[in-house]
GROMACS .gro file of C-alpha atoms in nm:
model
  287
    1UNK     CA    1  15.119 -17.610   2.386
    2UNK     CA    2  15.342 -17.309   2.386
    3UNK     CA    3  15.476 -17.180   2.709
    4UNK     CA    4  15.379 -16.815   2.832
    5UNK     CA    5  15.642 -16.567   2.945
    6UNK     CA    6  15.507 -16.186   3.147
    7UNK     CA    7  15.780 -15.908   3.068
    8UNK     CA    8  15.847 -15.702   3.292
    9UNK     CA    9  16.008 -15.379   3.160
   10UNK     CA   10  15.940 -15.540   2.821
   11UNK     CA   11  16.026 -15.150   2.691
   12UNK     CA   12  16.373 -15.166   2.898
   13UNK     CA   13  16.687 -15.340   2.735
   14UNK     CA   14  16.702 -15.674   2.836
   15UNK     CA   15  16.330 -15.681   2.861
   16UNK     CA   16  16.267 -15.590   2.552
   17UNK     CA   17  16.543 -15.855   2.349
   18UNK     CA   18  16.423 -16.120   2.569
   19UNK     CA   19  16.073 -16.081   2.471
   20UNK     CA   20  16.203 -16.095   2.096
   21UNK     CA   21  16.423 -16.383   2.152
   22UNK     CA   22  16.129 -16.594   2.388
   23UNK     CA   23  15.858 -16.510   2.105
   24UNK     CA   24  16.150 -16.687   1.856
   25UNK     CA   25  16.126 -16.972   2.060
   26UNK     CA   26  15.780 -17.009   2.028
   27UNK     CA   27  15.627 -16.875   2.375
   28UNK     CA   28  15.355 -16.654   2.436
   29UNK     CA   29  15.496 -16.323   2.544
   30UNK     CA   30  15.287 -16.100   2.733
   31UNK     CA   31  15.390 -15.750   2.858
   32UNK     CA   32  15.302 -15.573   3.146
   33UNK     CA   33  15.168 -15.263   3.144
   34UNK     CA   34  15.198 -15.040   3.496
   35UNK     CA   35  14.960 -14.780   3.410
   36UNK     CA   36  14.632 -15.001   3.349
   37UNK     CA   37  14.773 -15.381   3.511
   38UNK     CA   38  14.798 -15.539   3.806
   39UNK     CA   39  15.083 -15.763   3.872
   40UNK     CA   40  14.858 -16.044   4.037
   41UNK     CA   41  14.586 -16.059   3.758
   42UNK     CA   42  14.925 -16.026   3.449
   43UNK     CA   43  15.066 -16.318   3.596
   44UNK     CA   44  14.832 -16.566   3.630
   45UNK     CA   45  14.862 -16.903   3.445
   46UNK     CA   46  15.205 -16.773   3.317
   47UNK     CA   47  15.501 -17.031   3.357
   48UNK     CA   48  15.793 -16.731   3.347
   49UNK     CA   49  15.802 -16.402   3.508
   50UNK     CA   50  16.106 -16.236   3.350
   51UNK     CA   51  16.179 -15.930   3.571
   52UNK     CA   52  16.409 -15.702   3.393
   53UNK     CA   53  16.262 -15.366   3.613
   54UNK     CA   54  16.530 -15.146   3.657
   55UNK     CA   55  16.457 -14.798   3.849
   56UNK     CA   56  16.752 -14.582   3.843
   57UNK     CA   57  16.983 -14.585   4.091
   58UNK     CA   58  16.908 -14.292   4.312
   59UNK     CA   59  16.554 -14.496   4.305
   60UNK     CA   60  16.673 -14.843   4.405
   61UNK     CA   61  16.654 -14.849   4.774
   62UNK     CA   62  16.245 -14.699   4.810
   63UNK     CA   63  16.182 -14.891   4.514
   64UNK     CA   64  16.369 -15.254   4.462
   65UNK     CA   65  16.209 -15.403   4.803
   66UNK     CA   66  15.865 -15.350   4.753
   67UNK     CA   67  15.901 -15.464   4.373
   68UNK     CA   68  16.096 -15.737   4.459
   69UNK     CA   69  15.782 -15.841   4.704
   70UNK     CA   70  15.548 -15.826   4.501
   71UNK     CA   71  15.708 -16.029   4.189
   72UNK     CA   72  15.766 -16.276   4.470
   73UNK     CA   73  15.343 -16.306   4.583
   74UNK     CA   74  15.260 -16.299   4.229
   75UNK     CA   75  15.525 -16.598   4.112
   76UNK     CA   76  15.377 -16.788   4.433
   77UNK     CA   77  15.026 -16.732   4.307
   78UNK     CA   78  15.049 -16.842   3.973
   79UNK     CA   79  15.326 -17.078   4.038
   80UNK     CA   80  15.517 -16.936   3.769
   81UNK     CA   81  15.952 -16.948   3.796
   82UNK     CA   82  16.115 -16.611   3.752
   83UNK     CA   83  16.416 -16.489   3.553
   84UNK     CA   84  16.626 -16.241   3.635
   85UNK     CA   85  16.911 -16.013   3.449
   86UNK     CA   86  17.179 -16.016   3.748
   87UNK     CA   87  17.461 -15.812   3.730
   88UNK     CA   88  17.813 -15.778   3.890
   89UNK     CA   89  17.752 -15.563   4.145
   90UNK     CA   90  17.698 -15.868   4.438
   91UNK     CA   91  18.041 -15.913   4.461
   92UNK     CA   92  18.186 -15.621   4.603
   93UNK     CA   93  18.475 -15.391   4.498
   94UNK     CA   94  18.722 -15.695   4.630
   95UNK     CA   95  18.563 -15.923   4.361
   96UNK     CA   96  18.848 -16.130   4.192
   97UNK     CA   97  18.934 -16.088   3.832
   98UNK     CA   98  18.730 -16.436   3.700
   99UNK     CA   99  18.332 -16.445   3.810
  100UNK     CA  100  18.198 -16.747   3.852
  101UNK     CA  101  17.822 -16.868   3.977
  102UNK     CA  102  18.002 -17.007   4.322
  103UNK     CA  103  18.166 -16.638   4.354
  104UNK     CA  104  18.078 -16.517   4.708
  105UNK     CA  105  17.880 -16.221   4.728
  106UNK     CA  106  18.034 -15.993   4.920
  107UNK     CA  107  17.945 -15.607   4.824
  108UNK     CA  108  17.897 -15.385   5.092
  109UNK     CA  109  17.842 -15.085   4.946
  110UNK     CA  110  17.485 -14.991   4.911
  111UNK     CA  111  17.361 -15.065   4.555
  112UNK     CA  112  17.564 -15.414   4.595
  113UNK     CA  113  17.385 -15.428   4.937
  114UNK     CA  114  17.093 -15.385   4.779
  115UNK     CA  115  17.149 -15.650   4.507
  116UNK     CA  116  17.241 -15.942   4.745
  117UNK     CA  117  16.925 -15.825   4.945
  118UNK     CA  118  16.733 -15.863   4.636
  119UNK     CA  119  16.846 -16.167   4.493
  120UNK     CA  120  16.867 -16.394   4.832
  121UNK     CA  121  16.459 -16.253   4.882
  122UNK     CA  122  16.410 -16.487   4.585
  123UNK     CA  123  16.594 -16.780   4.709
  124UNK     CA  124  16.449 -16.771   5.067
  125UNK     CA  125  16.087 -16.731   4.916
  126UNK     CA  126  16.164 -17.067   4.782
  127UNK     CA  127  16.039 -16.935   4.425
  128UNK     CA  128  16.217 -17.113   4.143
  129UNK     CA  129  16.469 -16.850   4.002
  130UNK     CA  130  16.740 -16.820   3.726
  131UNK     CA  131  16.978 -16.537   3.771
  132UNK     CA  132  17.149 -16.504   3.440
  133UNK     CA  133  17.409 -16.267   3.551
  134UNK     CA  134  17.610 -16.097   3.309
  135UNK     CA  135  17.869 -15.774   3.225
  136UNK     CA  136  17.811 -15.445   3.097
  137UNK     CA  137  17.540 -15.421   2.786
  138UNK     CA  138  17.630 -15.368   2.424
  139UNK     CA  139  17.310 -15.300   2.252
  140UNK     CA  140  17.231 -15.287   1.869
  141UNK     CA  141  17.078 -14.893   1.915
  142UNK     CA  142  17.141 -14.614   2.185
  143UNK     CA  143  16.943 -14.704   2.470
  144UNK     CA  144  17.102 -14.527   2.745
  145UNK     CA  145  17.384 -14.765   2.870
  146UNK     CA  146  17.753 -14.661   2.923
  147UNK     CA  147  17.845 -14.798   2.612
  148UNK     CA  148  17.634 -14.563   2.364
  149UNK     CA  149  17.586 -14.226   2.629
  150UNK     CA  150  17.958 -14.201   2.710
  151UNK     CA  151  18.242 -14.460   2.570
  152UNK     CA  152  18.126 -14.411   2.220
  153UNK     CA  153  17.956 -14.107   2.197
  154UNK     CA  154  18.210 -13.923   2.009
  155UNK     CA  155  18.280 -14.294   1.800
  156UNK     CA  156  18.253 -14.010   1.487
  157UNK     CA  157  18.531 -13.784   1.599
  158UNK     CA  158  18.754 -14.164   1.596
  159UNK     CA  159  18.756 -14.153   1.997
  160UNK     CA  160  18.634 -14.354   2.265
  161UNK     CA  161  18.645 -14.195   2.613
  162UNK     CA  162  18.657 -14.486   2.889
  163UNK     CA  163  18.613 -14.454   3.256
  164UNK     CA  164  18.909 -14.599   3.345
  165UNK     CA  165  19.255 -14.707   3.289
  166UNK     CA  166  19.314 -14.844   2.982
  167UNK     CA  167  19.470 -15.191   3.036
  168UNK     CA  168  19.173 -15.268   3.267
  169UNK     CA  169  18.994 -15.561   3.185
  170UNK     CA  170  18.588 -15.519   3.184
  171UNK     CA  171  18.294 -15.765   3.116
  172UNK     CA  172  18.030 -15.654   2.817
  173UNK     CA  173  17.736 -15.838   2.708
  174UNK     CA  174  17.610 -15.815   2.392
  175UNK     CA  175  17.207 -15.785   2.429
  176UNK     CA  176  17.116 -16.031   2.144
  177UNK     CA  177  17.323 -16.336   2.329
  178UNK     CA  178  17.233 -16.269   2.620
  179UNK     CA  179  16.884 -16.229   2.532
  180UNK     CA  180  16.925 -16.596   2.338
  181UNK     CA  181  17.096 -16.729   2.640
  182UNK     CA  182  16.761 -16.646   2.889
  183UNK     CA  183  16.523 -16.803   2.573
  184UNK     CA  184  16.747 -17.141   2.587
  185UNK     CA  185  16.706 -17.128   3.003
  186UNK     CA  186  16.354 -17.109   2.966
  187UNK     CA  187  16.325 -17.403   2.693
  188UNK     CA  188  16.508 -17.584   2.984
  189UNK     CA  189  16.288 -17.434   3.331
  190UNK     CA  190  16.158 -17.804   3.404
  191UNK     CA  191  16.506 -17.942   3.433
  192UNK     CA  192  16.699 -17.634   3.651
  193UNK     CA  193  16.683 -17.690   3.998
  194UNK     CA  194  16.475 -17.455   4.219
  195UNK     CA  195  16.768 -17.161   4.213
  196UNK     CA  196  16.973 -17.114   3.932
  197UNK     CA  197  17.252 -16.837   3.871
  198UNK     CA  198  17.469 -16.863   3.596
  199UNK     CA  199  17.720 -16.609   3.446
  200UNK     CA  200  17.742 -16.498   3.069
  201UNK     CA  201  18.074 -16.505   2.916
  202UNK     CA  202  18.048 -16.271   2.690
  203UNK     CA  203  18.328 -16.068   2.589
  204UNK     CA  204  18.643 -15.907   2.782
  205UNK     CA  205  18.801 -15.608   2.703
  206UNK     CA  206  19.031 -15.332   2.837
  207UNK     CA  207  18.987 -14.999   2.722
  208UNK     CA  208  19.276 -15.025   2.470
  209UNK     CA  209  19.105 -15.347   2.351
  210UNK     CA  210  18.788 -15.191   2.285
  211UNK     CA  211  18.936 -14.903   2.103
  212UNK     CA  212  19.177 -15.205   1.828
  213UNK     CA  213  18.825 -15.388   1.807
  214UNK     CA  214  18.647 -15.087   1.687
  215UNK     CA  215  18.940 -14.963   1.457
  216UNK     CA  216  18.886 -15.345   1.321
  217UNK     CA  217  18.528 -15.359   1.335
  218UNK     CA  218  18.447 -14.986   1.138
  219UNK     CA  219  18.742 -14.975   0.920
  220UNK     CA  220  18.844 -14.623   1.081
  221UNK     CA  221  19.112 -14.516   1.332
  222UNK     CA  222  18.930 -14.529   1.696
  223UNK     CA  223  19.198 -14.392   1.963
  224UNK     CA  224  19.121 -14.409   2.359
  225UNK     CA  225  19.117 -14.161   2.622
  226UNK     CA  226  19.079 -14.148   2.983
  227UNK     CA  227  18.690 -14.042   3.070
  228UNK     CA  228  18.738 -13.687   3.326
  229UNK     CA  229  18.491 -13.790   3.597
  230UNK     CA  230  18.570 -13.417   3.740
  231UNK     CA  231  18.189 -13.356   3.583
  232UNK     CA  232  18.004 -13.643   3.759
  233UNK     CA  233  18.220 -13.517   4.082
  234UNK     CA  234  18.089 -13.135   4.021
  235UNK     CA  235  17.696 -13.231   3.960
  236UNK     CA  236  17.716 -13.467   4.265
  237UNK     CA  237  17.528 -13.200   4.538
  238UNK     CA  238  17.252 -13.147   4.273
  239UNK     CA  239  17.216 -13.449   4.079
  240UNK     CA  240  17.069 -13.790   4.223
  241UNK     CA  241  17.251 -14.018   3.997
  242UNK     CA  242  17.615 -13.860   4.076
  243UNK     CA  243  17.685 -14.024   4.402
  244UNK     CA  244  17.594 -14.381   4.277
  245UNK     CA  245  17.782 -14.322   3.921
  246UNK     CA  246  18.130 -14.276   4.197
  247UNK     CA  247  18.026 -14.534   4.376
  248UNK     CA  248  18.031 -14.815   4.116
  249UNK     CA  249  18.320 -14.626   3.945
  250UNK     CA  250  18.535 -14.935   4.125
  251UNK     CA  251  18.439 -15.138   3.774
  252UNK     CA  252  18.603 -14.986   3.579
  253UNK     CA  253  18.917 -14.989   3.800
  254UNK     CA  254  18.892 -15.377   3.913
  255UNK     CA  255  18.931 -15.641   3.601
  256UNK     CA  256  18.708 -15.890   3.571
  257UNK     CA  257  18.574 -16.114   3.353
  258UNK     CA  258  18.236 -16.348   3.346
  259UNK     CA  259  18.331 -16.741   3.326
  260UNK     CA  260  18.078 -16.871   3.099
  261UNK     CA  261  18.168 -17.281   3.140
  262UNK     CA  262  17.826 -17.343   3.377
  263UNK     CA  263  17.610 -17.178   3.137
  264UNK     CA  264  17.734 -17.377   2.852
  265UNK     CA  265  17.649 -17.719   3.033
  266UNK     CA  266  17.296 -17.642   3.041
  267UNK     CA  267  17.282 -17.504   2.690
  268UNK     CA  268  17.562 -17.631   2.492
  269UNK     CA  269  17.485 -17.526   2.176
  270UNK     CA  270  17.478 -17.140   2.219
  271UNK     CA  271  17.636 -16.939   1.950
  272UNK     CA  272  17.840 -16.613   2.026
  273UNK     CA  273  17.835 -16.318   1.820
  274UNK     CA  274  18.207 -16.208   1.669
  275UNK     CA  275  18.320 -15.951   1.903
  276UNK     CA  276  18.375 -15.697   1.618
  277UNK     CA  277  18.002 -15.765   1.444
  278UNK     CA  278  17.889 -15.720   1.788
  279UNK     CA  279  18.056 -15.413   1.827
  280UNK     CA  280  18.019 -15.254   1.463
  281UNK     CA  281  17.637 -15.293   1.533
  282UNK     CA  282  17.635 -15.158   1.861
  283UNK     CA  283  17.835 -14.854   1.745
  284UNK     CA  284  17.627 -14.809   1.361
  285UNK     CA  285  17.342 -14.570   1.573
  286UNK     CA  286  17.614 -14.355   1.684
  287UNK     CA  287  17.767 -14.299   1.351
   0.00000   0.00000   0.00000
């Protein structure tokens, strides 16, 4: 009998490939709907809650707690396990360059604050969990991430503008694996023990990097510049998302990288997309 999977923020990014990729695998995907459902009634009999909410930032701190709650009450009312799209940010602007699952989470800054807060509500509710925690997204259209809005957004004119130096090492995660990577968790829920986090590979790639991959990847001369984050400085007294965009700016300054080897003991046989096909297809919308 196939398995049945709620969405949440099923029109997001990682909402919406996972519900693609967890349909593929033959569950039952159901969305949620905030205007006419109610998280209690959505989410009973389901066996997966995959919560891939994301206000934006300036939002986070009214917003994250009382969501987080109530995934929490309705995952202990339906007994259903919950998946969650973790990022990097739980490990603090002193994180060292290779991420691991037994990383210590040590952010203190508040979206990383918030974060930890978040993801330890989950482990102390004793809900069974998978944090599948991965880099920055690539997607296959413009959907809003750094990627599309700023690095490539003049992809046309041959230039990428990144937010920081050059030889800096960054994690991406290309929306399709990672999306195929949460389906092949699920197959496995009944044999993950009651908290799970696990980081997604992916790919690695300094500004420089990106900038040879796409020259390879779109047959055309893409050159690299240094983003000016005099802008995001300027709109700071007047615009909500300013302050936050400086405060994670630290990423693209630190290099890091996602180790995938615990992910690919529980599912071995996951297949990675070439860097450049991932990156020609993340780049065609722009062009």
């Amino acid at each position: 009998m196939p398995r049945t999977a709620l969405i949440l923020g099923e029109s997001g990014r990682f909402g919406k490939h996972a519900a693609q990729a967890l349909a593929r695998h033959n569950w039952q995907v159901r969305t949620f709907n905030r205007a006419t459902d109610t998280l209690s009634a959505a989410a009973r009999d389901v066996d997966l809650i995959v919560n891939a909410w994301n206000p934006p930032y300036s939002k986070w701190a009214d917003q994250v707690p009382g969501l987080t709650r109530a995934v929490i009450d309705a995952a202990q009312a339906s007994g259903a396990a919950v998946m969650i799209p973790g990022n990097v940010y739980v490990f603090g602007q002193d994180m060292p360059p290779v991420l691991t699952p037994d990383t210590p989470h040590r952010s203190m800054h508040p979206l990383g604050r918030i974060r930890r807060e978040f993801e330890a509500a989950y482990r102390e509710a004793g809900v069974k969990t998978i944090i599948l925690r991965a880099g920055d997204f690539l997607d296959t259209e413009a959907s809003g991430n750094w990627f599309d809005q700023v690095i490539a957004a003049k992809i046309r004119k041959g230039r990428i503008s990144y937010p920081g130096p050059l030889d800096r090492a960054h994690a991406w995660a290309y929306l399709p694996d990672l999306a195929e990577a949460a389906a092949q968790l699920a197959n496995r829920l009944d044999a993950l023990p009651p908290f799970t986090e696990v980081t997604f590979e992916g790919f690695t790639l300094s500004g420089a990097e990106m900038a040879d991959a796409l020259t390879g990847a779109l047959g055309r001369q893409v050159v690299a510049r240094r983003m000016n984050w005099l802008p995001i400085q300027i709109a700071r007294p007047f615009w909500a998302e300013a302050k936050h965009l400086l405060e994670m700016r630290y990423l693209w300054q630190r290099p890091h990288r996602l180790d995938g080897a615990a992910l690919a003991r529980i599912v071995p046989d996951l297949a990675a997309t070439p860097m450049e096909d991932a990156l020609r297809k993340a780049a065609a919308a722009l062009l």
